Amino acid sequence: MQVTHLPVKNQEYNLSMSTAYFAFIDRLNDFLPRDLRNQVIQVEFRGSQSIKHLAESLGVPHPEIGQVQVNGQERTLATITQDEDRVEVSPIPNGATAEPRFLLDNHLGRLAAYLRMLGFDCLYRNDFADKELAELAQKEGRILLSRDRRLLMRKVVTLGYCLRSLDPTQQLSEVIQRFALSARIAPFHRCLRCNHPLEPVEKEAVLDRLEPLTRQYFDEFQICPACRQIYWKGSHYDQMKKLIEQRVDGASGE
Ligand SMILES: [Zn+2]
């Protein structure tokens, strides 16, 4: 068993020391330092501390946490930890949410494009401040995707997922798996630039905007009503289809 002494704030020095025993289940161990993974962690703390606070002090962001058990009884993240408590913290199980709508932090432009390609509603800009991201996610009921666990630990964030991989295609697999998206994929229904749903458009209506070869070889077009970008099933369509198939299969097979 590893012992962790959580940092003590000045005003807490006079309070008596308590000890709790934390066990994190499955993928929550990703957030722990290597030497603390997959074992009971003895946590020393002072004062009145919620399970949420202690879990986050160990590095586990609350939006990743599902069931909490204290001494074998179901409790919540808000439960105040008592001396000698044995706390078991489980991840939210993989599964679908009613309406998977996402908000991506500023570093996830590629992932946003991939998710939009699959038809998912993704709010993304590269200039949101952390505070804005957290508040927007809350206000619009969006799932906040980020690699920054400090961002996910902000109080107002309720729906979120911390991406483990740095690689955008790997991240896509993670999101498909975590939110059980495979069955909801509707490729090429959403503008990659601005997230707006696409609409079919007559070839004649966009003829003057097409390159000669596109004009010659393609007859089906879609347009974004917001930014007027035109989409057709050109060469990158096939590449993307391949990527999507690989990612979906990869994610569902795990
Ligand atoms: Zn658009």
Short mmCIF file of N, CA, C and O and ligand atoms in Angstrom, two decimals, residues 190-198 223-229 231, ligand 1:
data_model
loop_
_atom_site.label_atom_id
_atom_site.label_comp_id
_atom_site.label_asym_id
_atom_site.label_seq_id
_atom_site.Cartn_x
_atom_site.Cartn_y
_atom_site.Cartn_z
N ARG A 190 -22.32 17.18 -41.78
CA ARG A 190 -22.06 18.39 -41.00
C ARG A 190 -20.86 19.13 -41.57
O ARG A 190 -19.91 18.52 -42.02
N CYS A 191 -20.93 20.45 -41.56
CA CYS A 191 -19.84 21.26 -42.12
C CYS A 191 -18.59 21.11 -41.24
O CYS A 191 -18.65 21.29 -40.02
N LEU A 192 -17.48 20.79 -41.89
CA LEU A 192 -16.24 20.60 -41.14
C LEU A 192 -15.69 21.92 -40.63
O LEU A 192 -14.94 21.97 -39.67
N ARG A 193 -16.07 22.99 -41.30
CA ARG A 193 -15.54 24.30 -40.90
C ARG A 193 -16.33 24.93 -39.77
O ARG A 193 -15.76 25.53 -38.87
N CYS A 194 -17.67 24.83 -39.85
CA CYS A 194 -18.46 25.59 -38.86
C CYS A 194 -19.50 24.76 -38.12
O CYS A 194 -20.28 25.32 -37.35
N ASN A 195 -19.54 23.45 -38.33
CA ASN A 195 -20.38 22.56 -37.53
C ASN A 195 -21.87 22.57 -37.93
O ASN A 195 -22.67 21.83 -37.39
N HIS A 196 -22.25 23.40 -38.87
CA HIS A 196 -23.66 23.48 -39.27
C HIS A 196 -24.05 22.24 -40.08
O HIS A 196 -23.26 21.78 -40.88
N PRO A 197 -25.28 21.71 -39.89
CA PRO A 197 -25.72 20.58 -40.73
C PRO A 197 -25.76 20.99 -42.21
O PRO A 197 -26.16 22.11 -42.53
N LEU A 198 -25.36 20.06 -43.07
CA LEU A 198 -25.33 20.35 -44.51
C LEU A 198 -26.70 20.14 -45.14
O LEU A 198 -27.54 19.41 -44.60
N ILE A 223 -24.24 21.62 -49.42
CA ILE A 223 -23.72 22.95 -49.10
C ILE A 223 -24.00 23.26 -47.63
O ILE A 223 -24.98 22.76 -47.05
N CYS A 224 -23.10 24.03 -47.02
CA CYS A 224 -23.34 24.50 -45.66
C CYS A 224 -24.12 25.82 -45.75
O CYS A 224 -23.62 26.78 -46.32
N PRO A 225 -25.32 25.85 -45.19
CA PRO A 225 -26.13 27.06 -45.29
C PRO A 225 -25.49 28.25 -44.54
O PRO A 225 -25.81 29.39 -44.83
N ALA A 226 -24.60 27.95 -43.61
CA ALA A 226 -24.01 29.03 -42.80
C ALA A 226 -22.81 29.66 -43.51
O ALA A 226 -22.75 30.88 -43.66
N CYS A 227 -21.85 28.84 -43.96
CA CYS A 227 -20.63 29.42 -44.52
C CYS A 227 -20.50 29.20 -46.02
O CYS A 227 -19.50 29.60 -46.63
N ARG A 228 -21.48 28.53 -46.64
CA ARG A 228 -21.55 28.32 -48.09
C ARG A 228 -20.48 27.39 -48.63
O ARG A 228 -20.28 27.32 -49.84
N GLN A 229 -19.76 26.69 -47.76
CA GLN A 229 -18.79 25.69 -48.23
C GLN A 229 -19.54 24.57 -48.97
O GLN A 229 -20.61 24.13 -48.53
N TYR A 231 -19.63 20.65 -50.49
CA TYR A 231 -19.05 19.32 -50.24
C TYR A 231 -19.50 18.34 -51.31
O TYR A 231 -20.64 18.39 -51.75
ZN ZN B 1 -20.04 25.82 -42.71
#
